[in-house]
Amino acid sequence: MKNNSLSRVDICRHRLLGLLSLTLSLTLGLATGCSNSADKGDAVKDTTIKRPNDIGDNVVPTDSNTNNALGSANVGLDIKLVELTGPDIVDFTYRNGRESGNNAILESLGGGVALLDFDNDGLLDIFLPGGGTYEGKNVRGLSAGLFRNLGEMKFVEVTDLAGTTPDGLYSHGAQIGDFDNDGFSDVLVTGYGSLQLFHNQGDGTFLEVHEAAHLTSRSWSSSAAWGDFNGDSFLDLYVCNYVSWSFDNHPTCPGPEPGQIEICPPKSFEGLADTLYFNNGDGTFRDVSKESGIHLEDKISDAKGLGVLVGDVDRDNDVDIYVANDTEANFLYLNNGNGTFKELGLLHSVAFDSVGGANGSMGVDMGDYNGDLEPDLWVANYEQESFALYENRGRGRFLHVSDKTGVSSLGGLFVGFGTLFWDLDLDGDEDLVVANGHVIKYPTSKRVDQLPLLLINDKGQRFVRKRFDPGDDYFGTPHSGRGLAIGDLDEDGDADMVFANNVQPAAIIDNRTENANHWVRVRLIGRRGNRDAVGAALILHTSSGDQLRMIKGGGSYLSQSESRLYWGVAEGSTLTGLTIIWPSGLEQKLDSITLDDTHVVLEPVE
Amino acid sequence: MSCWNPLNKQTPESIESNPMNDEAQDTPHDANETLDDQQAEQQLGVDETEDAVSAAPATEQGRRMVLVVSAIALLLIATVASLYLSGRGALSPDERFDLAMTAVRDRNAPLVVEQTRELEQVAGYEDKLHVLKGYISLYIDDFETAMLELELAMEHEDDAVKAAAFALAGELMYKLANYGEALPLLMNAIQLDPGYQNAHRLLGGLYYDTGLMQEAIIHLAQTAQLAPEDATPHRLMGLIHKDYEKYQDAIRDYREALTRDPFHTERENVLVEMAESQIQLLRYEPAINTLKLALDSAKVHALRADCLRQLNRLPEARQQLELSLAGNPTQFEALLLKGTLQLEDKDLADARKTLELAVNLFPQDDKCRYKLIEVYRELDEDELVEKHLAVYEPLRAKRLRFSELNVEAIQQPDDIELRYELGILARDLGKRRIAITWFQAVMKMEPGHENSARALQEIQQELSQTP
């Protein structure tokens, strides 16, 4: 058996090695320490290895003004927006039935808001769809809210008096249109499994007539838009339908943690075809989806419409349709001039983002961001997707310019819904407002409630996010934003806002911006074409340039703004006239346009 | 998919930037992601904390300091060890065996050999030596002897010995690409010893190679926990998360990898991939900060250009673009960006030239073709628009299908035909190396899969003919 111990030679060897090592260590240590002292004088010697999270200021610092994700405190300084509260303000909350624990995708859409002067007293009233709930496996509606404007930002609920209590519709959106051209605004309500059409009786009340009007769709409708597509001077109706959810088609989607149930994404369902109704002119409608070219067999499953806008995007004096689809290509239906359409979204570069990716598109609007008199398109998208600004290059052909205009640098945390172009600071270019809020219960950002956005247009080149401090009134507080409508509620010449939030109170924002700029406001009344003049294009001529505005159908998300058109005119600019291109094709020029005034223009009949 | 060798945790093979590239859009409403809370707070309006960048630049002076400190530390350790050994005296057989087993786990072959030699002199230790001898044989690639020894070791009553034997046997089978045999052996090892780091590491690699990413992540995460100084598991998890568009998770993993080892051999790849993930989340400020730490290359210049453009620093963006194309005139991201800028500026003739070049170089990429279609449309070249649309739409459909199937593959771990279809799609999309990994995954699951074998052969022939 061999000796298991170390030999004496081994032990000596180890001890010698140890002593030598010790000597070398000490020598090296002294030498290093001396040299460092010589190099740095009295400076504290930092011998730690820089670990990545210590980098801090050693990285090239960020210029906060270029960081659009955070917003800039240096833009829109004069814009002042104040949320109104109190007993005379609208007290209304959209409900979605989430307390039932069904976790249905139905609950994620939320509700919109529509502004109308239902009693023609010159003040904008507010209509809010009420949403719904469940009775077991049955979907039930909740009452809408109609609030009459008493002036000076005071409102009173008149829902029951006006007869706008719905008959069981789980509602989402509201669209205002005078479908019978009688001078009184009617209300279309969309929702799960039906539509509602409230015909304004002209005496302050409404009669629900969807059955009589043959608007008998049983689909799940989201946004809708009025427009005279066939040029017969009666408003027709485009209705977006969403996805094929029902309790018979109600998958369970897991959340990020065990035991959590999440709301299923739209990809879990088939899309539903949209519907186009032509107005027969007698109070009834007919479904023309197939013959108009809207109903595309190979695209039905891709049609998950949430937003729709009607307007003359190619400036050929008819109204076209742009549909924002959720997670699928958006549709651009260009009107052939006779109420038939060709879908050209891909060809005209408005179907996808800048590199051909489909987005989760919800809110939509049209405006001339760069002042070239061509209407551009704007889409509010899902998180991790840039909102889309499509610049109109003429003839209804577009280019995605979110990167160029700073929109992409907002970052990817927002889920955008109601959205509108509006010149909030009256400097002559259109800014953007977006209502944000997540759709699922357990988002990765851990933020269901999100801040609304105010994007200031920087001379038609870029959009810069206006920064609000945390808690700074409505825009500094996160919400579960959905619908958004803009209109002058207090008739002081500027744009106020109404936000419809998901299972949160609606909010009225009083615009108290004060600056030296001016405004012009125009209300059109059609007589040869549809009375609401949807499809009209107006160009205000000023000494600092021309500004295009168009009367649109639909837009935003589930919502409708007031029908008057606004322009901001920068201080020092003068007006030289207004050109109106009516839907009928008639071109009218007005020379006597004044600042800070509302102009009501009747369409000439001769 | 064998782009990372779990058998060698110090020097992973170079990893393709996108071994299972999925360039399709995110699936909205995806709830399986995490996001940096502070960044969310900041943008959504609560606190202000910038998304931290995670890599340490190494200045020359810093490197010297590190080397000197390391040398001193080593010498001190040697000193202490020598004195300890000299003062202490002899090791007992059990102590030697424990030392050897630790050396097996630490993959310190010389120490295993040394202790084995000593233990061979000890009577009654023969049973325990099988596992050590198995390791030594495996180390020198004598697989036959290794297996014989390890099989004997697997019968040992000591769980630690059994665990090591199973783990080593699993490693042997992994080296032989016999994944079917490797998996149960490795699973046995971690059943006997849940903290057996190398078994987890090998399982991570095995699952990665067979496209079972969910399982790969589980074992890589375990490896990371057991080896806090090892950056490679996080590096690989980052890659997996990025490929599956879990960009926030990817950023977190990349950051952790660089935190653990700022001078990781894959550092440059990690920085680029991290920046790409940040760009996908539209976080351009953090991305540019990450890219500042990366070495200049055509790709890095191109990514910087994109970020700078988003941040409205156009002159710098154009400069970076020029640098990128000067370094590599066929750099994809640079060509795409250049063509896009030209299109936006209405410089249509040049946009056409740039994007036609991009499409010729990358005919199976749908993004640059989409931009080219836009240019032709602006030029009223209707025939060319139609011609390219006819190519674009099926290509895009394939890309989306590839994206969907990548996700489905996680949920269908046994679906061979799904993986075959992924291989076909990858091939059609011009991602030949990814196609190879999918076909190989199919072959591992079903060695007799003729279609995969044929497709694999064809691609490998193509690659061998490509300069």
mmCIF file with all atom_site columns, C-alpha atoms in Angstrom, chain A residues 252-419:
data_model
loop_
_atom_site.group_PDB
_atom_site.id
_atom_site.type_symbol
_atom_site.label_atom_id
_atom_site.label_alt_id
_atom_site.label_comp_id
_atom_site.label_asym_id
_atom_site.label_entity_id
_atom_site.label_seq_id
_atom_site.pdbx_PDB_ins_code
_atom_site.Cartn_x
_atom_site.Cartn_y
_atom_site.Cartn_z
_atom_site.occupancy
_atom_site.B_iso_or_equiv
_atom_site.pdbx_formal_charge
_atom_site.auth_seq_id
_atom_site.auth_comp_id
_atom_site.auth_asym_id
_atom_site.auth_atom_id
_atom_site.pdbx_PDB_model_num
ATOM 1   C CA . THR A 1 252 ? -60.061 30.794 -23.057 1.00 0.00 ? 252 THR A CA 1
ATOM 2   C CA . CYS A 1 253 ? -56.781 32.645 -23.358 1.00 0.00 ? 253 CYS A CA 1
ATOM 3   C CA . PRO A 1 254 ? -54.248 32.361 -20.548 1.00 0.00 ? 254 PRO A CA 1
ATOM 4   C CA . GLY A 1 255 ? -52.628 35.334 -18.927 1.00 0.00 ? 255 GLY A CA 1
ATOM 5   C CA . PRO A 1 256 ? -48.926 35.683 -18.285 1.00 0.00 ? 256 PRO A CA 1
ATOM 6   C CA . GLU A 1 257 ? -49.078 34.049 -14.857 1.00 0.00 ? 257 GLU A CA 1
ATOM 7   C CA . PRO A 1 258 ? -50.606 30.691 -13.944 1.00 0.00 ? 258 PRO A CA 1
ATOM 8   C CA . GLY A 1 259 ? -54.269 30.986 -13.116 1.00 0.00 ? 259 GLY A CA 1
ATOM 9   C CA . GLN A 1 260 ? -54.770 34.243 -14.998 1.00 0.00 ? 260 GLN A CA 1
ATOM 10  C CA . ILE A 1 261 ? -57.301 34.477 -17.793 1.00 0.00 ? 261 ILE A CA 1
ATOM 11  C CA . GLU A 1 262 ? -56.759 37.108 -20.422 1.00 0.00 ? 262 GLU A CA 1
ATOM 12  C CA . ILE A 1 263 ? -59.002 38.669 -23.037 1.00 0.00 ? 263 ILE A CA 1
ATOM 13  C CA . CYS A 1 264 ? -58.379 36.838 -26.300 1.00 0.00 ? 264 CYS A CA 1
ATOM 14  C CA . PRO A 1 265 ? -56.783 38.752 -29.153 1.00 0.00 ? 265 PRO A CA 1
ATOM 15  C CA . PRO A 1 266 ? -58.590 39.406 -32.456 1.00 0.00 ? 266 PRO A CA 1
ATOM 16  C CA . LYS A 1 267 ? -56.459 36.754 -34.109 1.00 0.00 ? 267 LYS A CA 1
ATOM 17  C CA . SER A 1 268 ? -58.457 34.177 -32.165 1.00 0.00 ? 268 SER A CA 1
ATOM 18  C CA . PHE A 1 269 ? -61.507 35.020 -34.301 1.00 0.00 ? 269 PHE A CA 1
ATOM 19  C CA . GLU A 1 270 ? -62.577 35.376 -37.902 1.00 0.00 ? 270 GLU A CA 1
ATOM 20  C CA . GLY A 1 271 ? -63.318 38.825 -39.250 1.00 0.00 ? 271 GLY A CA 1
ATOM 21  C CA . LEU A 1 272 ? -66.808 39.932 -40.203 1.00 0.00 ? 272 LEU A CA 1
ATOM 22  C CA . ALA A 1 273 ? -67.602 41.611 -43.488 1.00 0.00 ? 273 ALA A CA 1
ATOM 23  C CA . ASP A 1 274 ? -68.532 45.283 -43.341 1.00 0.00 ? 274 ASP A CA 1
ATOM 24  C CA . THR A 1 275 ? -71.858 46.499 -44.676 1.00 0.00 ? 275 THR A CA 1
ATOM 25  C CA . LEU A 1 276 ? -72.690 49.344 -47.030 1.00 0.00 ? 276 LEU A CA 1
ATOM 26  C CA . TYR A 1 277 ? -76.254 50.610 -47.052 1.00 0.00 ? 277 TYR A CA 1
ATOM 27  C CA . PHE A 1 278 ? -77.614 52.942 -49.662 1.00 0.00 ? 278 PHE A CA 1
ATOM 28  C CA . ASN A 1 279 ? -80.300 55.366 -48.575 1.00 0.00 ? 279 ASN A CA 1
ATOM 29  C CA . ASN A 1 280 ? -83.484 54.879 -50.589 1.00 0.00 ? 280 ASN A CA 1
ATOM 30  C CA . GLY A 1 281 ? -84.549 58.409 -49.818 1.00 0.00 ? 281 GLY A CA 1
ATOM 31  C CA . ASP A 1 282 ? -87.757 57.264 -48.189 1.00 0.00 ? 282 ASP A CA 1
ATOM 32  C CA . GLY A 1 283 ? -86.536 56.497 -44.742 1.00 0.00 ? 283 GLY A CA 1
ATOM 33  C CA . THR A 1 284 ? -85.298 53.053 -45.661 1.00 0.00 ? 284 THR A CA 1
ATOM 34  C CA . PHE A 1 285 ? -81.975 51.597 -46.641 1.00 0.00 ? 285 PHE A CA 1
ATOM 35  C CA . ARG A 1 286 ? -80.810 48.713 -48.781 1.00 0.00 ? 286 ARG A CA 1
ATOM 36  C CA . ASP A 1 287 ? -77.704 46.572 -48.403 1.00 0.00 ? 287 ASP A CA 1
ATOM 37  C CA . VAL A 1 288 ? -75.453 47.108 -51.425 1.00 0.00 ? 288 VAL A CA 1
ATOM 38  C CA . SER A 1 289 ? -72.314 45.538 -50.006 1.00 0.00 ? 289 SER A CA 1
ATOM 39  C CA . LYS A 1 290 ? -71.862 43.069 -52.835 1.00 0.00 ? 290 LYS A CA 1
ATOM 40  C CA . GLU A 1 291 ? -72.759 45.140 -55.841 1.00 0.00 ? 291 GLU A CA 1
ATOM 41  C CA . SER A 1 292 ? -70.800 48.141 -54.624 1.00 0.00 ? 292 SER A CA 1
ATOM 42  C CA . GLY A 1 293 ? -67.573 46.149 -54.479 1.00 0.00 ? 293 GLY A CA 1
ATOM 43  C CA . ILE A 1 294 ? -67.219 46.448 -50.698 1.00 0.00 ? 294 ILE A CA 1
ATOM 44  C CA . HIS A 1 295 ? -67.841 42.817 -50.034 1.00 0.00 ? 295 HIS A CA 1
ATOM 45  C CA . LEU A 1 296 ? -64.586 41.125 -51.091 1.00 0.00 ? 296 LEU A CA 1
ATOM 46  C CA . GLU A 1 297 ? -64.865 37.367 -50.755 1.00 0.00 ? 297 GLU A CA 1
ATOM 47  C CA . ASP A 1 298 ? -61.157 36.839 -50.351 1.00 0.00 ? 298 ASP A CA 1
ATOM 48  C CA . LYS A 1 299 ? -60.845 39.523 -47.690 1.00 0.00 ? 299 LYS A CA 1
ATOM 49  C CA . ILE A 1 300 ? -63.771 38.865 -45.398 1.00 0.00 ? 300 ILE A CA 1
ATOM 50  C CA . SER A 1 301 ? -61.755 37.026 -42.815 1.00 0.00 ? 301 SER A CA 1
ATOM 51  C CA . ASP A 1 302 ? -59.304 39.939 -42.848 1.00 0.00 ? 302 ASP A CA 1
ATOM 52  C CA . ALA A 1 303 ? -62.006 42.500 -42.185 1.00 0.00 ? 303 ALA A CA 1
ATOM 53  C CA . LYS A 1 304 ? -61.853 43.325 -38.499 1.00 0.00 ? 304 LYS A CA 1
ATOM 54  C CA . GLY A 1 305 ? -63.016 46.884 -38.762 1.00 0.00 ? 305 GLY A CA 1
ATOM 55  C CA . LEU A 1 306 ? -62.770 49.217 -35.800 1.00 0.00 ? 306 LEU A CA 1
ATOM 56  C CA . GLY A 1 307 ? -62.453 52.620 -37.402 1.00 0.00 ? 307 GLY A CA 1
ATOM 57  C CA . VAL A 1 308 ? -63.876 54.125 -40.571 1.00 0.00 ? 308 VAL A CA 1
ATOM 58  C CA . LEU A 1 309 ? -63.611 57.457 -42.282 1.00 0.00 ? 309 LEU A CA 1
ATOM 59  C CA . VAL A 1 310 ? -65.506 58.803 -45.236 1.00 0.00 ? 310 VAL A CA 1
ATOM 60  C CA . GLY A 1 311 ? -63.981 61.599 -47.265 1.00 0.00 ? 311 GLY A CA 1
ATOM 61  C CA . ASP A 1 312 ? -62.695 62.583 -50.670 1.00 0.00 ? 312 ASP A CA 1
ATOM 62  C CA . VAL A 1 313 ? -59.127 61.338 -50.325 1.00 0.00 ? 313 VAL A CA 1
ATOM 63  C CA . ASP A 1 314 ? -58.281 61.601 -54.014 1.00 0.00 ? 314 ASP A CA 1
ATOM 64  C CA . ARG A 1 315 ? -59.935 65.014 -54.521 1.00 0.00 ? 315 ARG A CA 1
ATOM 65  C CA . ASP A 1 316 ? -62.129 63.814 -57.366 1.00 0.00 ? 316 ASP A CA 1
ATOM 66  C CA . ASN A 1 317 ? -65.303 65.126 -55.803 1.00 0.00 ? 317 ASN A CA 1
ATOM 67  C CA . ASP A 1 318 ? -66.792 61.896 -54.576 1.00 0.00 ? 318 ASP A CA 1
ATOM 68  C CA . VAL A 1 319 ? -66.499 60.306 -51.188 1.00 0.00 ? 319 VAL A CA 1
ATOM 69  C CA . ASP A 1 320 ? -64.180 57.401 -50.554 1.00 0.00 ? 320 ASP A CA 1
ATOM 70  C CA . ILE A 1 321 ? -63.941 55.077 -47.570 1.00 0.00 ? 321 ILE A CA 1
ATOM 71  C CA . TYR A 1 322 ? -60.946 54.226 -45.415 1.00 0.00 ? 322 TYR A CA 1
ATOM 72  C CA . VAL A 1 323 ? -61.293 51.389 -42.922 1.00 0.00 ? 323 VAL A CA 1
ATOM 73  C CA . ALA A 1 324 ? -58.928 50.708 -40.049 1.00 0.00 ? 324 ALA A CA 1
ATOM 74  C CA . ASN A 1 325 ? -58.791 46.962 -39.465 1.00 0.00 ? 325 ASN A CA 1
ATOM 75  C CA . ASP A 1 326 ? -57.428 45.411 -36.325 1.00 0.00 ? 326 ASP A CA 1
ATOM 76  C CA . THR A 1 327 ? -54.284 43.298 -36.993 1.00 0.00 ? 327 THR A CA 1
ATOM 77  C CA . GLU A 1 328 ? -55.102 43.121 -40.697 1.00 0.00 ? 328 GLU A CA 1
ATOM 78  C CA . ALA A 1 329 ? -54.519 45.292 -43.718 1.00 0.00 ? 329 ALA A CA 1
ATOM 79  C CA . ASN A 1 330 ? -56.512 48.529 -43.733 1.00 0.00 ? 330 ASN A CA 1
ATOM 80  C CA . PHE A 1 331 ? -58.866 49.069 -46.645 1.00 0.00 ? 331 PHE A CA 1
ATOM 81  C CA . LEU A 1 332 ? -59.066 52.047 -48.977 1.00 0.00 ? 332 LEU A CA 1
ATOM 82  C CA . TYR A 1 333 ? -62.182 51.954 -51.107 1.00 0.00 ? 333 TYR A CA 1
ATOM 83  C CA . LEU A 1 334 ? -61.894 54.557 -53.839 1.00 0.00 ? 334 LEU A CA 1
ATOM 84  C CA . ASN A 1 335 ? -65.206 55.617 -55.242 1.00 0.00 ? 335 ASN A CA 1
ATOM 85  C CA . ASN A 1 336 ? -65.567 55.114 -58.980 1.00 0.00 ? 336 ASN A CA 1
ATOM 86  C CA . GLY A 1 337 ? -67.893 58.100 -59.001 1.00 0.00 ? 337 GLY A CA 1
ATOM 87  C CA . ASN A 1 338 ? -71.106 56.130 -58.924 1.00 0.00 ? 338 ASN A CA 1
ATOM 88  C CA . GLY A 1 339 ? -71.191 54.386 -55.596 1.00 0.00 ? 339 GLY A CA 1
ATOM 89  C CA . THR A 1 340 ? -69.118 51.422 -56.659 1.00 0.00 ? 340 THR A CA 1
ATOM 90  C CA . PHE A 1 341 ? -65.682 51.019 -55.234 1.00 0.00 ? 341 PHE A CA 1
ATOM 91  C CA . LYS A 1 342 ? -62.295 49.529 -55.833 1.00 0.00 ? 342 LYS A CA 1
ATOM 92  C CA . GLU A 1 343 ? -60.187 48.446 -52.862 1.00 0.00 ? 343 GLU A CA 1
ATOM 93  C CA . LEU A 1 344 ? -56.708 49.889 -53.303 1.00 0.00 ? 344 LEU A CA 1
ATOM 94  C CA . GLY A 1 345 ? -55.214 49.980 -49.830 1.00 0.00 ? 345 GLY A CA 1
ATOM 95  C CA . LEU A 1 346 ? -52.067 48.041 -50.706 1.00 0.00 ? 346 LEU A CA 1
ATOM 96  C CA . LEU A 1 347 ? -51.513 49.767 -54.021 1.00 0.00 ? 347 LEU A CA 1
ATOM 97  C CA . HIS A 1 348 ? -51.948 53.193 -52.479 1.00 0.00 ? 348 HIS A CA 1
ATOM 98  C CA . SER A 1 349 ? -49.753 52.373 -49.475 1.00 0.00 ? 349 SER A CA 1
ATOM 99  C CA . VAL A 1 350 ? -52.325 52.835 -46.727 1.00 0.00 ? 350 VAL A CA 1
ATOM 100 C CA . ALA A 1 351 ? -52.866 49.176 -45.902 1.00 0.00 ? 351 ALA A CA 1
ATOM 101 C CA . PHE A 1 352 ? -49.697 48.657 -43.895 1.00 0.00 ? 352 PHE A CA 1
ATOM 102 C CA . ASP A 1 353 ? -46.851 50.350 -42.106 1.00 0.00 ? 353 ASP A CA 1
ATOM 103 C CA . SER A 1 354 ? -43.724 51.573 -43.846 1.00 0.00 ? 354 SER A CA 1
ATOM 104 C CA . VAL A 1 355 ? -42.364 48.091 -44.538 1.00 0.00 ? 355 VAL A CA 1
ATOM 105 C CA . GLY A 1 356 ? -45.560 46.197 -45.237 1.00 0.00 ? 356 GLY A CA 1
ATOM 106 C CA . GLY A 1 357 ? -46.585 45.139 -41.765 1.00 0.00 ? 357 GLY A CA 1
ATOM 107 C CA . ALA A 1 358 ? -50.234 45.030 -40.735 1.00 0.00 ? 358 ALA A CA 1
ATOM 108 C CA . ASN A 1 359 ? -51.041 46.920 -37.550 1.00 0.00 ? 359 ASN A CA 1
ATOM 109 C CA . GLY A 1 360 ? -53.713 46.783 -34.883 1.00 0.00 ? 360 GLY A CA 1
ATOM 110 C CA . SER A 1 361 ? -55.534 49.828 -36.185 1.00 0.00 ? 361 SER A CA 1
ATOM 111 C CA . MET A 1 362 ? -58.328 51.461 -34.255 1.00 0.00 ? 362 MET A CA 1
ATOM 112 C CA . GLY A 1 363 ? -58.818 55.214 -34.570 1.00 0.00 ? 363 GLY A CA 1
ATOM 113 C CA . VAL A 1 364 ? -58.554 57.124 -37.812 1.00 0.00 ? 364 VAL A CA 1
ATOM 114 C CA . ASP A 1 365 ? -58.766 60.674 -39.105 1.00 0.00 ? 365 ASP A CA 1
ATOM 115 C CA . MET A 1 366 ? -58.015 62.773 -42.139 1.00 0.00 ? 366 MET A CA 1
ATOM 116 C CA . GLY A 1 367 ? -56.329 66.162 -42.258 1.00 0.00 ? 367 GLY A CA 1
ATOM 117 C CA . ASP A 1 368 ? -53.767 68.146 -44.204 1.00 0.00 ? 368 ASP A CA 1
ATOM 118 C CA . TYR A 1 369 ? -50.790 68.005 -41.877 1.00 0.00 ? 369 TYR A CA 1
ATOM 119 C CA . ASN A 1 370 ? -48.290 69.588 -44.252 1.00 0.00 ? 370 ASN A CA 1
ATOM 120 C CA . GLY A 1 371 ? -50.492 72.202 -45.858 1.00 0.00 ? 371 GLY A CA 1
ATOM 121 C CA . ASP A 1 372 ? -50.181 70.933 -49.428 1.00 0.00 ? 372 ASP A CA 1
ATOM 122 C CA . LEU A 1 373 ? -53.960 70.861 -49.878 1.00 0.00 ? 373 LEU A CA 1
ATOM 123 C CA . GLU A 1 374 ? -54.016 67.071 -50.092 1.00 0.00 ? 374 GLU A CA 1
ATOM 124 C CA . PRO A 1 375 ? -55.812 65.234 -47.288 1.00 0.00 ? 375 PRO A CA 1
ATOM 125 C CA . ASP A 1 376 ? -53.503 62.956 -45.334 1.00 0.00 ? 376 ASP A CA 1
ATOM 126 C CA . LEU A 1 377 ? -54.561 59.980 -43.268 1.00 0.00 ? 377 LEU A CA 1
ATOM 127 C CA . TRP A 1 378 ? -53.771 59.243 -39.660 1.00 0.00 ? 378 TRP A CA 1
ATOM 128 C CA . VAL A 1 379 ? -54.252 55.963 -37.804 1.00 0.00 ? 379 VAL A CA 1
ATOM 129 C CA . ALA A 1 380 ? -53.897 55.192 -34.115 1.00 0.00 ? 380 ALA A CA 1
ATOM 130 C CA . ASN A 1 381 ? -52.436 51.735 -33.638 1.00 0.00 ? 381 ASN A CA 1
ATOM 131 C CA . TYR A 1 382 ? -51.666 49.135 -31.028 1.00 0.00 ? 382 TYR A CA 1
ATOM 132 C CA . GLU A 1 383 ? -48.617 48.964 -28.759 1.00 0.00 ? 383 GLU A CA 1
ATOM 133 C CA . GLN A 1 384 ? -45.197 48.212 -30.207 1.00 0.00 ? 384 GLN A CA 1
ATOM 134 C CA . GLU A 1 385 ? -46.491 49.751 -33.430 1.00 0.00 ? 385 GLU A CA 1
ATOM 135 C CA . SER A 1 386 ? -45.960 53.251 -34.580 1.00 0.00 ? 386 SER A CA 1
ATOM 136 C CA . PHE A 1 387 ? -49.057 55.336 -35.112 1.00 0.00 ? 387 PHE A CA 1
ATOM 137 C CA . ALA A 1 388 ? -49.360 55.804 -38.850 1.00 0.00 ? 388 ALA A CA 1
ATOM 138 C CA . LEU A 1 389 ? -49.253 59.107 -40.683 1.00 0.00 ? 389 LEU A CA 1
ATOM 139 C CA . TYR A 1 390 ? -49.832 58.636 -44.383 1.00 0.00 ? 390 TYR A CA 1
ATOM 140 C CA . GLU A 1 391 ? -48.908 61.633 -46.502 1.00 0.00 ? 391 GLU A CA 1
ATOM 141 C CA . ASN A 1 392 ? -51.097 62.088 -49.550 1.00 0.00 ? 392 ASN A CA 1
ATOM 142 C CA . ARG A 1 393 ? -48.846 62.341 -52.618 1.00 0.00 ? 393 ARG A CA 1
ATOM 143 C CA . GLY A 1 394 ? -51.740 63.160 -54.883 1.00 0.00 ? 394 GLY A CA 1
ATOM 144 C CA . ARG A 1 395 ? -54.478 61.110 -56.537 1.00 0.00 ? 395 ARG A CA 1
ATOM 145 C CA . GLY A 1 396 ? -55.120 59.305 -53.291 1.00 0.00 ? 396 GLY A CA 1
ATOM 146 C CA . ARG A 1 397 ? -51.689 57.717 -53.250 1.00 0.00 ? 397 ARG A CA 1
ATOM 147 C CA . PHE A 1 398 ? -49.881 57.836 -49.965 1.00 0.00 ? 398 PHE A CA 1
ATOM 148 C CA . LEU A 1 399 ? -46.562 57.346 -48.269 1.00 0.00 ? 399 LEU A CA 1
ATOM 149 C CA . HIS A 1 400 ? -46.067 56.278 -44.661 1.00 0.00 ? 400 HIS A CA 1
ATOM 150 C CA . VAL A 1 401 ? -44.167 59.159 -43.059 1.00 0.00 ? 401 VAL A CA 1
ATOM 151 C CA . SER A 1 402 ? -44.349 58.377 -39.341 1.00 0.00 ? 402 SER A CA 1
ATOM 152 C CA . ASP A 1 403 ? -40.567 58.013 -39.218 1.00 0.00 ? 403 ASP A CA 1
ATOM 153 C CA . LYS A 1 404 ? -39.953 61.271 -41.016 1.00 0.00 ? 404 LYS A CA 1
ATOM 154 C CA . THR A 1 405 ? -42.374 63.278 -38.896 1.00 0.00 ? 405 THR A CA 1
ATOM 155 C CA . GLY A 1 406 ? -41.304 62.084 -35.450 1.00 0.00 ? 406 GLY A CA 1
ATOM 156 C CA . VAL A 1 407 ? -44.391 60.007 -34.871 1.00 0.00 ? 407 VAL A CA 1
ATOM 157 C CA . SER A 1 408 ? -42.419 56.767 -34.575 1.00 0.00 ? 408 SER A CA 1
ATOM 158 C CA . SER A 1 409 ? -40.198 58.261 -31.909 1.00 0.00 ? 409 SER A CA 1
ATOM 159 C CA . LEU A 1 410 ? -43.214 58.450 -29.596 1.00 0.00 ? 410 LEU A CA 1
ATOM 160 C CA . GLY A 1 411 ? -42.308 54.896 -28.771 1.00 0.00 ? 411 GLY A CA 1
ATOM 161 C CA . GLY A 1 412 ? -44.422 51.785 -28.730 1.00 0.00 ? 412 GLY A CA 1
ATOM 162 C CA . LEU A 1 413 ? -46.214 51.822 -25.421 1.00 0.00 ? 413 LEU A CA 1
ATOM 163 C CA . PHE A 1 414 ? -49.501 53.419 -26.458 1.00 0.00 ? 414 PHE A CA 1
ATOM 164 C CA . VAL A 1 415 ? -52.672 51.717 -27.581 1.00 0.00 ? 415 VAL A CA 1
ATOM 165 C CA . GLY A 1 416 ? -54.487 54.471 -29.443 1.00 0.00 ? 416 GLY A CA 1
ATOM 166 C CA . PHE A 1 417 ? -58.215 54.830 -30.052 1.00 0.00 ? 417 PHE A CA 1
ATOM 167 C CA . GLY A 1 418 ? -60.164 58.058 -30.491 1.00 0.00 ? 418 GLY A CA 1
ATOM 168 C CA . THR A 1 419 ? -58.063 60.496 -32.436 1.00 0.00 ? 419 THR A CA 1
#
